Tab-separated table of C-alpha atoms in Angstrom:
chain	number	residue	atom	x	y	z
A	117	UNK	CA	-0.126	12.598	14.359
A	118	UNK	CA	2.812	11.093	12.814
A	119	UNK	CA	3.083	11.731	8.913
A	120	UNK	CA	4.825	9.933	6.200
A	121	UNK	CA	5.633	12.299	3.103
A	122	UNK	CA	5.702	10.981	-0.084
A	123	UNK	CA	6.821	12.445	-3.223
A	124	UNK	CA	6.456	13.038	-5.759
A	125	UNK	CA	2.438	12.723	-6.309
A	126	UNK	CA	2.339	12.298	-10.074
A	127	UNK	CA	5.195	10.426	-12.129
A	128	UNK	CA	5.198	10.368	-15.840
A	129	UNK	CA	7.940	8.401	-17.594
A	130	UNK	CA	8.721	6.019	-20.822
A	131	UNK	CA	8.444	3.146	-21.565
A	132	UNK	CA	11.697	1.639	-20.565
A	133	UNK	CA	13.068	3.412	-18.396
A	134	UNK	CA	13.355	3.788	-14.698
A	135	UNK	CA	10.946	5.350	-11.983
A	136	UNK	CA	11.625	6.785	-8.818
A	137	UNK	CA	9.318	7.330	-5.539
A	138	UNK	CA	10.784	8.743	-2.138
A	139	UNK	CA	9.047	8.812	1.436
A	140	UNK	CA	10.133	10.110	4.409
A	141	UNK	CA	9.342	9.544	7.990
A	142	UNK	CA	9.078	10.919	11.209
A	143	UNK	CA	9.805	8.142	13.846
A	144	UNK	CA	13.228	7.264	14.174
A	145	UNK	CA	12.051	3.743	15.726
A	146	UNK	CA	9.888	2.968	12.814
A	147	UNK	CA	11.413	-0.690	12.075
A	148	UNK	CA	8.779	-2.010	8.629
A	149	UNK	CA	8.703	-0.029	5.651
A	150	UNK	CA	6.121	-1.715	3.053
A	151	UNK	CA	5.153	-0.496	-0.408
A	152	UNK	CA	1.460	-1.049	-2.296
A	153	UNK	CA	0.265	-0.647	-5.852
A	154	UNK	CA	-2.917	-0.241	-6.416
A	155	UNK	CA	-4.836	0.077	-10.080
A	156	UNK	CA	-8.040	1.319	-10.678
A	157	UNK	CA	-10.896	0.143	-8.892
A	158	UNK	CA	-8.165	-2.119	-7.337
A	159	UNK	CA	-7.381	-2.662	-3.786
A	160	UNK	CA	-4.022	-1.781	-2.701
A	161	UNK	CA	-1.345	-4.946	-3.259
A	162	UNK	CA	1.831	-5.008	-1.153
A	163	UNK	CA	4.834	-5.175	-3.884
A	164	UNK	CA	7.401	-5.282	-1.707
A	165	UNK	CA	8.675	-4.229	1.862
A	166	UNK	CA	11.764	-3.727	3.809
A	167	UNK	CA	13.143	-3.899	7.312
A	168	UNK	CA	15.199	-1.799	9.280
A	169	UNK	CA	17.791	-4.651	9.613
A	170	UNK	CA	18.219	-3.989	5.715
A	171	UNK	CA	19.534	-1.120	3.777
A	172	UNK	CA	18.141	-2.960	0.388
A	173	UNK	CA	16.315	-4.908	-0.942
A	174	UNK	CA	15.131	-6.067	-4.839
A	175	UNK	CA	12.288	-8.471	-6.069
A	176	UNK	CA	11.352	-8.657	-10.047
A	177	UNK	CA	12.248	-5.300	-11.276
A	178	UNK	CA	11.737	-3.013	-8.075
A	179	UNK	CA	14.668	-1.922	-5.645
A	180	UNK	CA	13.605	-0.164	-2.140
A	181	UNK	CA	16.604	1.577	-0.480
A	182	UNK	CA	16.412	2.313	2.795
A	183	UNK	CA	18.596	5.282	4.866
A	184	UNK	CA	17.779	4.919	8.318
A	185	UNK	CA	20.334	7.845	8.959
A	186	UNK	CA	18.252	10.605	6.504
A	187	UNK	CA	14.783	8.436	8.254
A	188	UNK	CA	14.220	8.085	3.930
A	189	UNK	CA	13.097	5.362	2.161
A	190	UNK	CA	12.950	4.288	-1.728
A	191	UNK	CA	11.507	2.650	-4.450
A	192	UNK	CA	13.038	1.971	-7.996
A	193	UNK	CA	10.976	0.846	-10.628
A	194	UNK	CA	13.209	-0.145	-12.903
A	195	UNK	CA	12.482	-0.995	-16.845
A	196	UNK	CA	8.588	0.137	-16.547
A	197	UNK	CA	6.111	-1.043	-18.541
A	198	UNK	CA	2.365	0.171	-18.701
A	199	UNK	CA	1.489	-2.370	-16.579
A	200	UNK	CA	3.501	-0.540	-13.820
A	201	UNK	CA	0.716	2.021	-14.721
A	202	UNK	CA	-0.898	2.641	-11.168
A	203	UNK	CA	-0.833	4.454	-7.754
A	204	UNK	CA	1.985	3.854	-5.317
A	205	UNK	CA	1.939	4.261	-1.802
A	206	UNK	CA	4.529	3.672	0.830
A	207	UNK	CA	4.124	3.034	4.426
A	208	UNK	CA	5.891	3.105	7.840
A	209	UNK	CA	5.497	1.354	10.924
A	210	UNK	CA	6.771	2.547	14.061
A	211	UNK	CA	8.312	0.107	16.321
A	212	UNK	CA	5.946	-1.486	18.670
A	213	UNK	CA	2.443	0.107	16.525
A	214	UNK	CA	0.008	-2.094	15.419
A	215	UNK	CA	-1.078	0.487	12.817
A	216	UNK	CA	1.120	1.710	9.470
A	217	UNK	CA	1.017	5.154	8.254
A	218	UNK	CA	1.154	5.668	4.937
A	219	UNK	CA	2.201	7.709	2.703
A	220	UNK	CA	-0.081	10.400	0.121
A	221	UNK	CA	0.335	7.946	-2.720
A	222	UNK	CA	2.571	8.531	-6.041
A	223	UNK	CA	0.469	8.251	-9.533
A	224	UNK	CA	2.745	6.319	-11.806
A	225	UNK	CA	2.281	6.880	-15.786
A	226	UNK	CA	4.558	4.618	-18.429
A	227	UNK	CA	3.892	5.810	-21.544
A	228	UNK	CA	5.078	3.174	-24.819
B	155	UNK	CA	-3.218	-18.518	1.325
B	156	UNK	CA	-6.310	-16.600	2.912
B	157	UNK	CA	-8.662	-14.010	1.869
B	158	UNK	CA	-10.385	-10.995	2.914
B	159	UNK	CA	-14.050	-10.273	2.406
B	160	UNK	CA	-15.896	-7.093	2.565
B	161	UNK	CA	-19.436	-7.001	2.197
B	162	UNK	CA	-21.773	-5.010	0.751
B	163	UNK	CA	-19.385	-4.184	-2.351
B	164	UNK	CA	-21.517	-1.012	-3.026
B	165	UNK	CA	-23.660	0.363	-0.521
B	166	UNK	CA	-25.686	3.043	-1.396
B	167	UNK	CA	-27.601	4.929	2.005
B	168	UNK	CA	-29.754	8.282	2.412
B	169	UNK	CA	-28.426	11.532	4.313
B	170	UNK	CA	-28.426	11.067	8.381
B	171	UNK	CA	-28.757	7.385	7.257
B	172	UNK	CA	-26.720	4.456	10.056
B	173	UNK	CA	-25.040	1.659	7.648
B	174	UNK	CA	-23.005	-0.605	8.549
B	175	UNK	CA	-20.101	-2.653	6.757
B	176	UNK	CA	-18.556	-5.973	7.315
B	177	UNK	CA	-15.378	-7.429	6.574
B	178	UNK	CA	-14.124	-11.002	7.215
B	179	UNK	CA	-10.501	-12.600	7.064
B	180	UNK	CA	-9.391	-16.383	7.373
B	181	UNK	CA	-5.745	-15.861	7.324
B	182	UNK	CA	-6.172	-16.270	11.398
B	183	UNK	CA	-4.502	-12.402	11.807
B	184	UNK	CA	-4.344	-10.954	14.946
B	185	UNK	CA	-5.466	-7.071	13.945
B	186	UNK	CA	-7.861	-5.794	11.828
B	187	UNK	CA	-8.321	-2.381	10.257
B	188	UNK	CA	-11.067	0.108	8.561
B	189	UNK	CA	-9.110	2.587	6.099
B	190	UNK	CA	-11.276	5.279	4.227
B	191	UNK	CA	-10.393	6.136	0.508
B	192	UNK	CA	-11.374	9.214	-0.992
B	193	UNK	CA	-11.229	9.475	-4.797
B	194	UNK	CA	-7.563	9.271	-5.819
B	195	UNK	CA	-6.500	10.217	-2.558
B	196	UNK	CA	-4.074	8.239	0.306
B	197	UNK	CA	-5.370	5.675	2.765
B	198	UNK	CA	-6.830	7.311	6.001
B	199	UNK	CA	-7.124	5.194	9.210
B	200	UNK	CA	-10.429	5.060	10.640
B	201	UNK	CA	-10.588	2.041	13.535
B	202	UNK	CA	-8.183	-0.430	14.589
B	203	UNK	CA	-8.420	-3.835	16.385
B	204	UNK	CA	-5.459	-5.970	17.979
B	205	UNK	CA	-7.894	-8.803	18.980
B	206	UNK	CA	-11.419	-9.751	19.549
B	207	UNK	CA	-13.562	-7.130	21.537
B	208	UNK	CA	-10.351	-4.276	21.273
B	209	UNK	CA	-11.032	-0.968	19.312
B	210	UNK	CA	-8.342	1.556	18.710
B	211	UNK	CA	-9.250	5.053	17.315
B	212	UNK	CA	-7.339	6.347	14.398
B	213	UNK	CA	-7.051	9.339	13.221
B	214	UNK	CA	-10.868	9.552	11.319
B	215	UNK	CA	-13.341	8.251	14.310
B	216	UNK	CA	-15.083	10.745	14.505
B	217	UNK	CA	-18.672	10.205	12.899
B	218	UNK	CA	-18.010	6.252	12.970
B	219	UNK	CA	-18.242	3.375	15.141
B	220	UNK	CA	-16.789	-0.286	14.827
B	221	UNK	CA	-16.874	-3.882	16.141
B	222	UNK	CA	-14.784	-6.215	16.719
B	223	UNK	CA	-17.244	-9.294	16.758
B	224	UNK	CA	-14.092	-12.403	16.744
B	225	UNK	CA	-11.238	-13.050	15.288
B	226	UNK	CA	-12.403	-12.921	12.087
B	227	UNK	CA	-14.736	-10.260	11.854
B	228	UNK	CA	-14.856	-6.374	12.110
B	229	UNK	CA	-17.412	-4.362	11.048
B	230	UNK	CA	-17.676	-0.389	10.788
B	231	UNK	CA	-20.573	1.947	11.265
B	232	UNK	CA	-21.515	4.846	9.304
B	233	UNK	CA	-23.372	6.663	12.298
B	234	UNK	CA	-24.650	9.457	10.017
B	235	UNK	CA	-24.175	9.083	6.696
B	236	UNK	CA	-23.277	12.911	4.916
B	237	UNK	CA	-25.431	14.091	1.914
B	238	UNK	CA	-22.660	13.563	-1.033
B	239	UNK	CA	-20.549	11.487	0.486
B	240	UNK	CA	-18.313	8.852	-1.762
B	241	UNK	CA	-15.399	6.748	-0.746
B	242	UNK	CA	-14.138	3.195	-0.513
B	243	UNK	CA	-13.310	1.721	2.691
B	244	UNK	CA	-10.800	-0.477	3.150
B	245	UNK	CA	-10.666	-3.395	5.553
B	246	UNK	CA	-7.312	-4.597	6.280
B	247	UNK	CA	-5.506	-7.240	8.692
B	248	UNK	CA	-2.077	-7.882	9.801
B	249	UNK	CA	-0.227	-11.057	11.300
B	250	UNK	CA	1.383	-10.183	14.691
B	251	UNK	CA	3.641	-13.397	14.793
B	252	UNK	CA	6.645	-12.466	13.027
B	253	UNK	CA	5.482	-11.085	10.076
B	254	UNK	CA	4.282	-7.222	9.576
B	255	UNK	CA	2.756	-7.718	5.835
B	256	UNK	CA	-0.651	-6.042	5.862
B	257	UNK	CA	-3.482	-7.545	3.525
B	258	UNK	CA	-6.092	-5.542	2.293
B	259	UNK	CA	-9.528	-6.367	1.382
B	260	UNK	CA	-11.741	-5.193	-2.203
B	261	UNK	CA	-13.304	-2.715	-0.548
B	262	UNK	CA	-16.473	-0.991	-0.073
B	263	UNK	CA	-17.977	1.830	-2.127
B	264	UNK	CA	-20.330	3.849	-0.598
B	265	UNK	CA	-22.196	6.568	-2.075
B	266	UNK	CA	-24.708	8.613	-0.238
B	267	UNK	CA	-27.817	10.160	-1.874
């Protein structure tokens, strides 16, 4: 089936400063890209998301870019903390689909 | 605001056992969802459901069944539980009036013996 790669899986970086996660996708018609943090023994919390009307987007310290050109998407994490400490998954939804496919996930480490 | 409910939270069940696990939302969404999550591993989708009675397969079926009681309901079926089997499933639902944002439940964890 259709695949959403996500990289990279592991992400160490200081306190401070920025973090960087990249998916790609297969359907050129996929029109909802949402991202999820989850924490340990969490459940996965949407964070943000983006359509395919929009080539940005930015809510309290995260950016997702979107290139519907390259079928790549983004998200920024920018000024982490080690509360940003957690697994990251992104997620695409092609056009007309009930059902997102997401991504392999992206462990995120801030260390002070 | 709504909320998603999954019940048991852990389930623990014997090899070849059937259990079954429930999930309930009151945000009034259209489709519901069953997700498996290995340990520190992605989301994989299990069953779908765009409204009451409807089943969709995804790509992890196979060995599971599902139910799509009413709106608010879906429930999953371990048909066979395997011998050292762990992983949280996920119960999920979506809006499909203008808005895409998918909602996930706490989960279930499910060991079997």
């Amino acid at each position: 089936g259709e695949q959403v790669e996500q990289l990279p899986s592991i992400l160490r970086v200081q306190e401070g400063s920025s973090a960087s996660i990249n998916c790609t996708y297969e359907n050129s018609a996929s029109n909802y890209f949402p991202w999820y943090k989850q924490e340990p023994g969490e459940n996965p919390k949407l964070i943000i998301d983006i359509r395919s009307n929009m080539e940005r987007k930015q809510t309290q310290g995260l950016i997702v870019l979107l290139d519907k050109k390259a079928k790549r998407f983004s998200l920024h994490i920018t000024d982490t903390q080690p509360g940003d400490s957690a697994m990251y998954f992104c997620a695409a939804r092609p056009q007309g689909g009930r059902a997102l496919i997401f991504g392999t996930g992206t462990t995120v480490s801030v260390s002070p | 605001g709504g909320i998603i409910t999954q019940t048991p939270k852990f389930l623990i069940g014997q090899e070849g056992q059937k259990l079954t696990l429930k999930c309930q939302q009151n945000f009034n969404h259209d489709t519901m969802y069953w997700y498996r999550q290995d340990s520190g591993k992605g989301l994989r989708l299990i069953y779908y459901s765009i409204t009451e009675n409807d089943l969709q397969k995804g790509d992890l079926s196979e060995g599971y069944d599902a139910s799509r009681e009413k709106k608010s309901s879906f429930s999953l079926t371990v048909t066979s539980a395997q011998k050292n089997e762990m992983a949280v499933f996920l119960c999920a639902s979506t809006s499909d009036r203008g808005g895409y944002e998918q909602y996930f439940g706490p989960g279930t964890r499910l060991t079997v013996l």
